[in-house]
PDB file of C-alpha atoms in Angstrom:
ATOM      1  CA  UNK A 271      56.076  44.780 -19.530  1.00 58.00           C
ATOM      2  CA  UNK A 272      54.879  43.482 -23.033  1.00 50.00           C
ATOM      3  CA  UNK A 273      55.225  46.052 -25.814  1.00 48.00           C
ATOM      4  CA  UNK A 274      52.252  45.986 -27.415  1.00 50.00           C
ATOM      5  CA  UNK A 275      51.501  47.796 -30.955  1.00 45.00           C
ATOM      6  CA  UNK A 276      48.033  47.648 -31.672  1.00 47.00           C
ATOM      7  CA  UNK A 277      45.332  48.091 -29.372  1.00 49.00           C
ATOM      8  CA  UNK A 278      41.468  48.485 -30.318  1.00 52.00           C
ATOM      9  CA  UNK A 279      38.020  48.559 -28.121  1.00 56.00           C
ATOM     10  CA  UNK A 280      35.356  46.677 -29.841  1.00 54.00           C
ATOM     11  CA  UNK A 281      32.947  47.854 -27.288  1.00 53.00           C
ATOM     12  CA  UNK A 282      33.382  51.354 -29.041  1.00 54.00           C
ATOM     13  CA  UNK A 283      32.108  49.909 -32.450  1.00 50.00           C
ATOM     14  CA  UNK A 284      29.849  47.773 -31.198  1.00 48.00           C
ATOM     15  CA  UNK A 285      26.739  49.316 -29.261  1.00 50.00           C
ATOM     16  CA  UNK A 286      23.513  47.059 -29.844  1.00 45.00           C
ATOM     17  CA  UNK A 287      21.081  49.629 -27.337  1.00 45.00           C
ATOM     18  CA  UNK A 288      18.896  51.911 -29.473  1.00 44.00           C
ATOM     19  CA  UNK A 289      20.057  55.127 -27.069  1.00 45.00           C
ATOM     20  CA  UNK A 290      23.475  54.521 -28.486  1.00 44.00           C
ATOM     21  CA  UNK A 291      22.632  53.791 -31.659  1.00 41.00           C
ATOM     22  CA  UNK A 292      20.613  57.000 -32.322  1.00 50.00           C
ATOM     23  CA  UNK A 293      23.766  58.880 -30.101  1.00 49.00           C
ATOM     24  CA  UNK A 294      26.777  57.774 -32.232  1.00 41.00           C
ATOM     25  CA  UNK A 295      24.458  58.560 -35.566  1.00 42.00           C
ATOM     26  CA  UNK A 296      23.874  62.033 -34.138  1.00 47.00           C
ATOM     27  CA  UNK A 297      27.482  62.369 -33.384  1.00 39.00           C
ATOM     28  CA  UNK A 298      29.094  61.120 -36.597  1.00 27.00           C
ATOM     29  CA  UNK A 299      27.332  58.713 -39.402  1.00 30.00           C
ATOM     30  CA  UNK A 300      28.341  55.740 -38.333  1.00 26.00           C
ATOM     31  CA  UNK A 301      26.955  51.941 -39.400  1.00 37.00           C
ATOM     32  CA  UNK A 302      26.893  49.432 -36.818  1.00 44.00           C
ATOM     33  CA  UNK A 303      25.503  46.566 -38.856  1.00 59.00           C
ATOM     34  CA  UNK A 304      28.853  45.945 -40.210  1.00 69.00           C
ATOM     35  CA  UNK A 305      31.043  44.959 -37.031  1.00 77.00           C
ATOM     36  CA  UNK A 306      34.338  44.321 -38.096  1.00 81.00           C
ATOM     37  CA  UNK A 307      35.224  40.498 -38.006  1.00 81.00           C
ATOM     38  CA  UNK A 308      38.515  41.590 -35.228  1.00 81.00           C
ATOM     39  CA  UNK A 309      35.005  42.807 -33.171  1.00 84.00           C
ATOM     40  CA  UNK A 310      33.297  39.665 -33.358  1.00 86.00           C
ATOM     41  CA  UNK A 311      36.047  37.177 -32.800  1.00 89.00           C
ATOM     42  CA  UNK A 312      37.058  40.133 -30.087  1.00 89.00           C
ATOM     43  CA  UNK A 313      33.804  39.148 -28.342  1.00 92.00           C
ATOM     44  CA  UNK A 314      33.096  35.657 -28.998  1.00 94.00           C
ATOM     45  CA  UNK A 315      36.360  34.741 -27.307  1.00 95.00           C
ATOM     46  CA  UNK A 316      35.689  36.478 -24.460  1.00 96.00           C
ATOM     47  CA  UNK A 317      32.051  34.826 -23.985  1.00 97.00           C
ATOM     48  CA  UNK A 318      33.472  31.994 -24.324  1.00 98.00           C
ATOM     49  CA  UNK A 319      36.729  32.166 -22.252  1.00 98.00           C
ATOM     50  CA  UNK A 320      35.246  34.547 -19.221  1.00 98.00           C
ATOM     51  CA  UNK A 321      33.830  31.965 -16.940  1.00 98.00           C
ATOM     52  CA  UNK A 322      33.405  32.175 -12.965  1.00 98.00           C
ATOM     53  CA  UNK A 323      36.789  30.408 -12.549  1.00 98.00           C
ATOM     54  CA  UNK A 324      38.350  32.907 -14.916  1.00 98.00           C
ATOM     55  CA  UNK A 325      37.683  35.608 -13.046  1.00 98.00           C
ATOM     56  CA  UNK A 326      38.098  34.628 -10.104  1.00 98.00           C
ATOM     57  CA  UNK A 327      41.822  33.142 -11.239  1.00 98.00           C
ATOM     58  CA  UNK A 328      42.441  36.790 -12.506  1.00 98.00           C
ATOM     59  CA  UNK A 329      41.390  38.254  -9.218  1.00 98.00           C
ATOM     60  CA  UNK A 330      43.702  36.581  -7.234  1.00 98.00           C
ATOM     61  CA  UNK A 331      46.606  37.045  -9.504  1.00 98.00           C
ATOM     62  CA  UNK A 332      46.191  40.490  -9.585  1.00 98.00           C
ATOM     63  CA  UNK A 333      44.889  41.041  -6.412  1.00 96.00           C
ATOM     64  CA  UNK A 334      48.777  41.776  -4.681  1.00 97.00           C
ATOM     65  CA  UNK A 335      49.359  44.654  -7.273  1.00 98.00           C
ATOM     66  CA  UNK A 336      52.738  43.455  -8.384  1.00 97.00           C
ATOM     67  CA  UNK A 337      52.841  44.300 -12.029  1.00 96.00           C
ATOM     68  CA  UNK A 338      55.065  47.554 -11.573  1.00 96.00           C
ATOM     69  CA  UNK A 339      54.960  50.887  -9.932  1.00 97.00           C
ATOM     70  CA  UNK A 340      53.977  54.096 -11.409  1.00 97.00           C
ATOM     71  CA  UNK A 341      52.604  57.332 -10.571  1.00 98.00           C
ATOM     72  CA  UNK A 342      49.519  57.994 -12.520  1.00 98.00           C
ATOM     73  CA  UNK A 343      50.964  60.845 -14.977  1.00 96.00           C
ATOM     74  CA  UNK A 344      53.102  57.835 -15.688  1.00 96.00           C
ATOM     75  CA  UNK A 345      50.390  55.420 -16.286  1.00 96.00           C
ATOM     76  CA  UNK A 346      49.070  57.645 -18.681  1.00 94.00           C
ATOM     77  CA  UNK A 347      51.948  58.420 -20.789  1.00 92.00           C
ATOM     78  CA  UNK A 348      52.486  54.695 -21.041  1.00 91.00           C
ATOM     79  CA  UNK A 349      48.478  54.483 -22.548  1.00 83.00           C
ATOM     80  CA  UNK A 350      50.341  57.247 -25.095  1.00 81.00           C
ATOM     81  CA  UNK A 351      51.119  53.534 -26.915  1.00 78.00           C
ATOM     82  CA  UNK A 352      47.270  52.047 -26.981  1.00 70.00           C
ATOM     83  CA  UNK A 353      44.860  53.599 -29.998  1.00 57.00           C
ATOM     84  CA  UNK A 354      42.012  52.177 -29.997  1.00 50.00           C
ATOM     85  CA  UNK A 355      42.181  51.874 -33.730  1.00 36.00           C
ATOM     86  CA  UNK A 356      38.546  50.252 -34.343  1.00 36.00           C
ATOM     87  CA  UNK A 357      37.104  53.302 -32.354  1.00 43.00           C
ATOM     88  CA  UNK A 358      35.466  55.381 -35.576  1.00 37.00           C
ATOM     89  CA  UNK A 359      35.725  58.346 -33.537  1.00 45.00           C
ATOM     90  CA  UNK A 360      39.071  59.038 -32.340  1.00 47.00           C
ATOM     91  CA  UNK A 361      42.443  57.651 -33.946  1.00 56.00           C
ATOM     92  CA  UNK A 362      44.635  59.360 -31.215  1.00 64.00           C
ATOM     93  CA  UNK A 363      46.348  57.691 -28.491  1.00 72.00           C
ATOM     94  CA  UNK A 364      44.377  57.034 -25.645  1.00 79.00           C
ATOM     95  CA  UNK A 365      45.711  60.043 -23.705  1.00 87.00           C
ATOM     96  CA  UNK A 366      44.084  61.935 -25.428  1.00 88.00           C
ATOM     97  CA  UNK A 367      40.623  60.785 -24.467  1.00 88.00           C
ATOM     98  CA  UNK A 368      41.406  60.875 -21.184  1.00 93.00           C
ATOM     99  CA  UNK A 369      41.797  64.623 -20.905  1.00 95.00           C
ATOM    100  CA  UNK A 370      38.776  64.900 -23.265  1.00 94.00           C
ATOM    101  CA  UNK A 371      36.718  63.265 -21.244  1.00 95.00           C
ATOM    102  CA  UNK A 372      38.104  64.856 -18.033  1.00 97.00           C
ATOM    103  CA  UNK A 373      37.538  68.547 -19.520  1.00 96.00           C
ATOM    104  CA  UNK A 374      34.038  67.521 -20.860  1.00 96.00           C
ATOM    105  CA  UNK A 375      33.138  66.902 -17.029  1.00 97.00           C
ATOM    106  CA  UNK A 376      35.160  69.911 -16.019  1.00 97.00           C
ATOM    107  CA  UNK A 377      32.934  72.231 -18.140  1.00 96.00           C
ATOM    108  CA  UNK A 378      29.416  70.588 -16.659  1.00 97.00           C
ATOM    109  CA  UNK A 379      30.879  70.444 -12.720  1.00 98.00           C
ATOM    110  CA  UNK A 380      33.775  72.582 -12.907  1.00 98.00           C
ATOM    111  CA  UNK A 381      33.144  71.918  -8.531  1.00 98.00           C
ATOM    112  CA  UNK A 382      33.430  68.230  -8.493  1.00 98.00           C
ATOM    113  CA  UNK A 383      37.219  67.273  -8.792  1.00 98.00           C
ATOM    114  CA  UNK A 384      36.670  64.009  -7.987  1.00 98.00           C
ATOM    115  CA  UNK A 385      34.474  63.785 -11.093  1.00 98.00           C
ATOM    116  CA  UNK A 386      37.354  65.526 -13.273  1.00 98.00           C
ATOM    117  CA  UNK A 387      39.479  63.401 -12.055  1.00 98.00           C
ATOM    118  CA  UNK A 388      37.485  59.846 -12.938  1.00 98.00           C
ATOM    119  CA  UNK A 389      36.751  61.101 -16.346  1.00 98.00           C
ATOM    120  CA  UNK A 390      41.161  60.855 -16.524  1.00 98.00           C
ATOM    121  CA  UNK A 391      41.652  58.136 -14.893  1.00 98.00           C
ATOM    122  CA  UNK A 392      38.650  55.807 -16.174  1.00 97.00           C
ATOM    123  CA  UNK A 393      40.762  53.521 -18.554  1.00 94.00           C
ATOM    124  CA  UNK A 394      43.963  53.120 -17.094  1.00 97.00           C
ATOM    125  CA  UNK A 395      43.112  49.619 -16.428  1.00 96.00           C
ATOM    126  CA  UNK A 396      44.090  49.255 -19.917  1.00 93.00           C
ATOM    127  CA  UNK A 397      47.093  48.596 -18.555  1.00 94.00           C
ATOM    128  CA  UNK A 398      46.515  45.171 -18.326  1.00 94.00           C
ATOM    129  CA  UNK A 399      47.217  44.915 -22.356  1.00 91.00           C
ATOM    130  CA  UNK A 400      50.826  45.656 -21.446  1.00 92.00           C
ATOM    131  CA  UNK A 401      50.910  42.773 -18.421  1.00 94.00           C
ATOM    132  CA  UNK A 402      50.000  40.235 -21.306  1.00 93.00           C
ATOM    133  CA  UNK A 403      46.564  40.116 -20.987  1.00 94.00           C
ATOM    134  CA  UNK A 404      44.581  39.292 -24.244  1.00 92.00           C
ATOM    135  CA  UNK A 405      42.095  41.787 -25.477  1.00 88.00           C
ATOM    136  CA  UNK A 406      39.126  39.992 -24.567  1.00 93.00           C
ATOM    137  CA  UNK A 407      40.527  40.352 -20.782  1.00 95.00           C
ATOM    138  CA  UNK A 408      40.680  43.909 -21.131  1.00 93.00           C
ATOM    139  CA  UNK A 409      38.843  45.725 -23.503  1.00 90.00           C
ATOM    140  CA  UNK A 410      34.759  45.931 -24.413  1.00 91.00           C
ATOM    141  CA  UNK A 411      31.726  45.567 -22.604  1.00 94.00           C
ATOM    142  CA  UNK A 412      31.819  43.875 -18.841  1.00 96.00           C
ATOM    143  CA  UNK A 413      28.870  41.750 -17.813  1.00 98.00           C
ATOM    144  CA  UNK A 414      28.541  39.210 -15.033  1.00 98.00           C
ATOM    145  CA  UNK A 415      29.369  36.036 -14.443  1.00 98.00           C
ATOM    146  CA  UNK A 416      27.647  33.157 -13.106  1.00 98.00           C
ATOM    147  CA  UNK A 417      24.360  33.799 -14.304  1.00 98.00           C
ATOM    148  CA  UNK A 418      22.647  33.814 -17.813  1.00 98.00           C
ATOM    149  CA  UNK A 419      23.674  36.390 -19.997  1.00 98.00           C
ATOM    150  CA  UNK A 420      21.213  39.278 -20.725  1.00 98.00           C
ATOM    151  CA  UNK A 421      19.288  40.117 -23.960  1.00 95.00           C
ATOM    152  CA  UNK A 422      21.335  43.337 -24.000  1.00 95.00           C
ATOM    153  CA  UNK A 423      24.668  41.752 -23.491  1.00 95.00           C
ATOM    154  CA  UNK A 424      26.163  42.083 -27.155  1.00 91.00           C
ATOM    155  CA  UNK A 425      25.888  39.373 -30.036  1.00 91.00           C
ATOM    156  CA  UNK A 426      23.121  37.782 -27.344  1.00 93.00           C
ATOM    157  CA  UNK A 427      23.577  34.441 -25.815  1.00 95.00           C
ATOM    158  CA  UNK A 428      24.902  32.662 -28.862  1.00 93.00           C
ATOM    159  CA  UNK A 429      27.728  34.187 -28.582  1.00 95.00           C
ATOM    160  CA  UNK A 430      28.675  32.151 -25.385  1.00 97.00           C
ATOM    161  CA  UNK A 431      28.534  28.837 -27.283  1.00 97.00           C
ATOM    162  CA  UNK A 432      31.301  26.855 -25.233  1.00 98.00           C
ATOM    163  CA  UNK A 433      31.332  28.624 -22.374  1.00 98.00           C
ATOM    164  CA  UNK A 434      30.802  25.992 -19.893  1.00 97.00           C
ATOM    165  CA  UNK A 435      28.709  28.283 -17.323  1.00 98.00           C
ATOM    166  CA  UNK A 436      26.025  28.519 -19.190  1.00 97.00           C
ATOM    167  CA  UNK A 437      24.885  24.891 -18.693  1.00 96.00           C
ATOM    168  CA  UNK A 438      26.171  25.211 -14.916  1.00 97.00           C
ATOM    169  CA  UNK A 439      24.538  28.852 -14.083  1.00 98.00           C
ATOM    170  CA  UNK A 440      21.397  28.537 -16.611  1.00 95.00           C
ATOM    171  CA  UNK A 441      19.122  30.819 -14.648  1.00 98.00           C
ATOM    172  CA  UNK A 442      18.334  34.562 -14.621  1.00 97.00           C
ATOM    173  CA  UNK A 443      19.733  34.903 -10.814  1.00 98.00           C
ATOM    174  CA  UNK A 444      22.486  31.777 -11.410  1.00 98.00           C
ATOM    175  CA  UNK A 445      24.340  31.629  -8.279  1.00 98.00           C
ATOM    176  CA  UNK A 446      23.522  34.908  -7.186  1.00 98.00           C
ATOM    177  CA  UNK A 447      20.186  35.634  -4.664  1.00 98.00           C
ATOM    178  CA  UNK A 448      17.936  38.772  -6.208  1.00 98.00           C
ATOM    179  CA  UNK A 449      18.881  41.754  -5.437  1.00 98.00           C
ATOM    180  CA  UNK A 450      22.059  41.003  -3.706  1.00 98.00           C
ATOM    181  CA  UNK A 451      23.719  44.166  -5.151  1.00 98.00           C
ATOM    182  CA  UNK A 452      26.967  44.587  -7.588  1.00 98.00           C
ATOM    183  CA  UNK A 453      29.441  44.917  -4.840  1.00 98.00           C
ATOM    184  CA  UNK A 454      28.871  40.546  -4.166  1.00 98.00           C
ATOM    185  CA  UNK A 455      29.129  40.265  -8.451  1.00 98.00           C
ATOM    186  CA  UNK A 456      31.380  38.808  -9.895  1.00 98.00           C
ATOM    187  CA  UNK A 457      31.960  40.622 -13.204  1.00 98.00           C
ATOM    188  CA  UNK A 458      33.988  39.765 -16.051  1.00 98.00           C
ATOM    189  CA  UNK A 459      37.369  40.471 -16.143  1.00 98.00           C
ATOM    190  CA  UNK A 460      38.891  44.007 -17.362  1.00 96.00           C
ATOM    191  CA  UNK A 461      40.482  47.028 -17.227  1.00 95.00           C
ATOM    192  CA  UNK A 462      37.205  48.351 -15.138  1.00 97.00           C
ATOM    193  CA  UNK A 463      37.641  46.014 -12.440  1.00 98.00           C
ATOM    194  CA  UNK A 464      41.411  45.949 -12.211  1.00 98.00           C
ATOM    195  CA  UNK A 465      41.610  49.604 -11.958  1.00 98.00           C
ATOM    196  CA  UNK A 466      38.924  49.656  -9.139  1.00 98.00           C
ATOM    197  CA  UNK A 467      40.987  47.218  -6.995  1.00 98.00           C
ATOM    198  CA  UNK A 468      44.634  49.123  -7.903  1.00 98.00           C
ATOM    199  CA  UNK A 469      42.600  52.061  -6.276  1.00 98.00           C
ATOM    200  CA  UNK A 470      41.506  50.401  -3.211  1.00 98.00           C
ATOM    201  CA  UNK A 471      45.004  48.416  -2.793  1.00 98.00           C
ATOM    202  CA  UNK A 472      46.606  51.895  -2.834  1.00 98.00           C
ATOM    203  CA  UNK A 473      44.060  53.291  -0.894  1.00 98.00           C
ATOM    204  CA  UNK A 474      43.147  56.313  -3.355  1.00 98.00           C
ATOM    205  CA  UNK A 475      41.070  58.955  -1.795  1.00 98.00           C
ATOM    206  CA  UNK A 476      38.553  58.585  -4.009  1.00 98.00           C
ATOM    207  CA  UNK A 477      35.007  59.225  -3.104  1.00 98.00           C
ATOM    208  CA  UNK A 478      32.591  56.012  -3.378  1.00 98.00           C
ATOM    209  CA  UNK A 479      30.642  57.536  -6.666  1.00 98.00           C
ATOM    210  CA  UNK A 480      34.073  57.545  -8.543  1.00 98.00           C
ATOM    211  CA  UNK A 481      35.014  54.315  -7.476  1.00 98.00           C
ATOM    212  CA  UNK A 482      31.986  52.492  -8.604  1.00 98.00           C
ATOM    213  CA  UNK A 483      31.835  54.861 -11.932  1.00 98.00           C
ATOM    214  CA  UNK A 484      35.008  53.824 -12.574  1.00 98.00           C
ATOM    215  CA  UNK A 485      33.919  49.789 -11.979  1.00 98.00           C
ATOM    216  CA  UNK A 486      30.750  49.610 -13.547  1.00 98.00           C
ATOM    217  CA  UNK A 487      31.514  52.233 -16.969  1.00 98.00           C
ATOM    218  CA  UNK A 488      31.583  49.729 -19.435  1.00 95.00           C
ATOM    219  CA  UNK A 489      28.889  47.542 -17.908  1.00 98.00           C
ATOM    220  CA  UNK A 490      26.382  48.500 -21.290  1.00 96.00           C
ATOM    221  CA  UNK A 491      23.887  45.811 -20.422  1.00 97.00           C
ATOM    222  CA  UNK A 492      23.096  47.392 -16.883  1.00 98.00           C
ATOM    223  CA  UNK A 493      23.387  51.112 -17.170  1.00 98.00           C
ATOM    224  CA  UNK A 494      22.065  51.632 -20.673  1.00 95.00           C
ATOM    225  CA  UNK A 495      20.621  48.224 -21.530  1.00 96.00           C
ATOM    226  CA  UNK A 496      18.343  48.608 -18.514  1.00 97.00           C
ATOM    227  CA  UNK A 497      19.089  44.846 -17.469  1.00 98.00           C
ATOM    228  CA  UNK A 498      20.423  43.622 -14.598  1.00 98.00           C
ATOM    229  CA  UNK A 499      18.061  45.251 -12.177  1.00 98.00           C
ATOM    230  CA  UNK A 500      17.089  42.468 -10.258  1.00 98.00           C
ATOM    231  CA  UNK A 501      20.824  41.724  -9.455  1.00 98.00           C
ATOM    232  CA  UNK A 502      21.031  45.447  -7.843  1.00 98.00           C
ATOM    233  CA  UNK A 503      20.113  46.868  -4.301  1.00 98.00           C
ATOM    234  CA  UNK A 504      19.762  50.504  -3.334  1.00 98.00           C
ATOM    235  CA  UNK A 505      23.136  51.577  -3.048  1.00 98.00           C
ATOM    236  CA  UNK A 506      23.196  50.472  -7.302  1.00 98.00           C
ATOM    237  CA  UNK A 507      20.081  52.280  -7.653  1.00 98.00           C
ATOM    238  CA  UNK A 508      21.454  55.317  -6.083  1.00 98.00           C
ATOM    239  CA  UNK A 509      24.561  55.628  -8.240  1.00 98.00           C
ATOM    240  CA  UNK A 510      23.674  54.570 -11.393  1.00 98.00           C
ATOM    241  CA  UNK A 511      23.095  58.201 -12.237  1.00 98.00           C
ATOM    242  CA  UNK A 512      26.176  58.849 -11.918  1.00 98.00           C
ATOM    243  CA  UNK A 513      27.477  56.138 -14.468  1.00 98.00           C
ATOM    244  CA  UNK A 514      24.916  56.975 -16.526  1.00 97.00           C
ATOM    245  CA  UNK A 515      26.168  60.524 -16.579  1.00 97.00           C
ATOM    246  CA  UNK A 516      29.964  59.789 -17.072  1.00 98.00           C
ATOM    247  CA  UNK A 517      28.676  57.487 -20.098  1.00 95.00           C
ATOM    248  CA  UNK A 518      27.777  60.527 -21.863  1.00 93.00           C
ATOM    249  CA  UNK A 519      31.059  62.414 -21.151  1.00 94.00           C
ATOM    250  CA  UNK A 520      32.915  59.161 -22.236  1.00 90.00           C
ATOM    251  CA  UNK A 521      31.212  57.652 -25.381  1.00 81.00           C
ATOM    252  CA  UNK A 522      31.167  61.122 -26.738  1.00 66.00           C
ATOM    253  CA  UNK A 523      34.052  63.732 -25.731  1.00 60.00           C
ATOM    254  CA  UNK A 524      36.055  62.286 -29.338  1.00 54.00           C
ATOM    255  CA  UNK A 525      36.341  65.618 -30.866  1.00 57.00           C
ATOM    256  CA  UNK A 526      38.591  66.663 -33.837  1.00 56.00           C
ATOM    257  CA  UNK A 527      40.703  69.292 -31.571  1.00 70.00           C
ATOM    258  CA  UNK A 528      43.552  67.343 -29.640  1.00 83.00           C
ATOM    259  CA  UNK A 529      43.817  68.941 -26.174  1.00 89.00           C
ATOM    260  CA  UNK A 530      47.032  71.010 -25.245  1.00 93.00           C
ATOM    261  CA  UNK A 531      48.276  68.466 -22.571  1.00 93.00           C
ATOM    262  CA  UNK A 532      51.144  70.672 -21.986  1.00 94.00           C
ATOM    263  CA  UNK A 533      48.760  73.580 -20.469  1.00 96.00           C
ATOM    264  CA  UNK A 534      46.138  70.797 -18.665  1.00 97.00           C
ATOM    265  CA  UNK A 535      49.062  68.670 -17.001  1.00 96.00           C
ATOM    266  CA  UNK A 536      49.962  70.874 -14.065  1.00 97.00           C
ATOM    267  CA  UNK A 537      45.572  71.342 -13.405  1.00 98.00           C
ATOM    268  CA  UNK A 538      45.082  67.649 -13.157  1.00 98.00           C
ATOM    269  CA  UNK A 539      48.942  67.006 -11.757  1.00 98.00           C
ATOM    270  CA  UNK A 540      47.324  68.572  -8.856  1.00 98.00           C
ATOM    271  CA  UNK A 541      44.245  66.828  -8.843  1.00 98.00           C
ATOM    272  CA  UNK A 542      46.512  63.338  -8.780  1.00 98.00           C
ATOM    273  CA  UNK A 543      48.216  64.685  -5.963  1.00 98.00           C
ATOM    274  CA  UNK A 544      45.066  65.345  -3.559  1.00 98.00           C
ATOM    275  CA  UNK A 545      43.241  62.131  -4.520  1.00 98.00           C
ATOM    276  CA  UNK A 546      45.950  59.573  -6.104  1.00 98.00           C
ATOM    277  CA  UNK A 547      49.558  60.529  -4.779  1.00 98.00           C
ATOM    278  CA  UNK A 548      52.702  59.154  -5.682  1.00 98.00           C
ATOM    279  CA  UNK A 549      53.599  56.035  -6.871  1.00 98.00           C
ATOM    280  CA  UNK A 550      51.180  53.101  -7.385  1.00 98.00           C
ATOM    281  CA  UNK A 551      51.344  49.245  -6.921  1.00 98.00           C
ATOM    282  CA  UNK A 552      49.705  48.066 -11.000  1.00 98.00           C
TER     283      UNK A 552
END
């Protein structure tokens, strides 16, 4: 497993949708015409560099789960290592903002485990920094591709300059038929996705609302951007709320009081063990 020492999420700095905007000024004051050059070069190399064969490359290396096996508990005390140290909010390790964002949920729908338990497990795909995977393959704001990127999308299409889908797929729909839904998408490549298919390959009993929360959470330019639609069918339709709901607890649980892991562990040690038990193929 690479050691890595410094780990950052540009997609935290970096919000261009006016609901996030006027959000992260509410929360703390906060200046996003600024981006820090490590946020730009962050996401230019991954419009350049995620391309239909990219992803599809990464999903068939990945797709056997042989990187290691862990329980979760252990997956997150390995993320103890990752800060996301251009978040402005939060200069903890990202532990911490996993049981944040899993007690934020726990106070609205303190009857929805499930939900708890997403709001925990949401960025263990971050994982993949430690397999040797280069930030832009694992951090920031997912998108698909194959098609022409979306207004939303951030630093807008000329941002993909060299990317050589964007001749080849130079249409809204690309190689995609309207309305075809997410589930036959391909989307870039990150920790979303990769912890998705860890959680089917070990068969997680995960209800289908936390699954596709947990696939689609950093896809900005759909659930807040509003774009995207015409890629969607019902089933989308139906559980955006749901995404659009966990945004909220995620983008916004940073708070200046650390949680006491030592008193939460056993609560969601329990959770793990109904939903996600024992040890996992990564």
């Amino acid at each position: 497993m690479t050691q890595v020492d410094e780990h950052f999420d540009p997609s935290l700095v970096y919000r261009p949708e006016p609901v996030h905007v006027e959000k992260q000024q509410k929360l703390r004051m906060f200046d996003v015409a600024h981006c820090p050059d490590r946020v730009v070069k962050t996401y230019r190399d991954m419009h350049r560099n995620q391309t239909v064969e990219f992803v599809t490359k990464k999903l068939q290396d990945f797709h056997m789960c042989s990187r290691g096996h862990m329980t979760v508990m252990e997956a997150l005390q390995t993320l103890n290592k990752f800060i996301d140290a251009s978040d402005p909010d939060v200069d903890v390790p990202n532990i911490y903002h996993a049981f944040q964002t899993a007690e934020r949920i726990r106070e609205r729908h303190p009857d929805k485990e499930w939900f708890q338990l997403t709001g925990l497990l949401h960025d263990l795909g971050k994982l993949l920094a430690f397999f040797g995977e280069p930030q832009w393959a694992v951090v920031g704001d997912t998108f698909p591709v194959g098609c022409i990127p979306a207004p939303s999308v951030v630093f807008g299409i000329d941002s993909f300059e060299g990317n050589p889908d964007i001749e080849k797929y130079n249409s809204q729909l690309g190689k995609y038929e309207k309305n075809c839904g997410l589930e036959n998408v391909l989307m870039s490549w990150g920790h979303d996705e990769y912890l998705y298919r860890v959680l089917i390959y070990n068969k997680c009993k995960l209800p289908d609302e936390a699954l596709f929360v947990i696939r689609f959470h950093s896809f900005y330019p759909w659930h807040s951007g509003g774009d995207y639609m015409y890629l969607c069918d019902n089933r989308d339709l139906e559980l955006l709320q749901w995404v659009q709901e966990f945004n909220e607890f995620d983008l916004y649980s940073k708070t200046d009081d650390q949680p006491d892991l030592d008193v939460l562990m056993p609560y969601y040690r329990s959770l793990v063990d109904k939903f996600c038990p024992g040890q996992l193929r990564w």
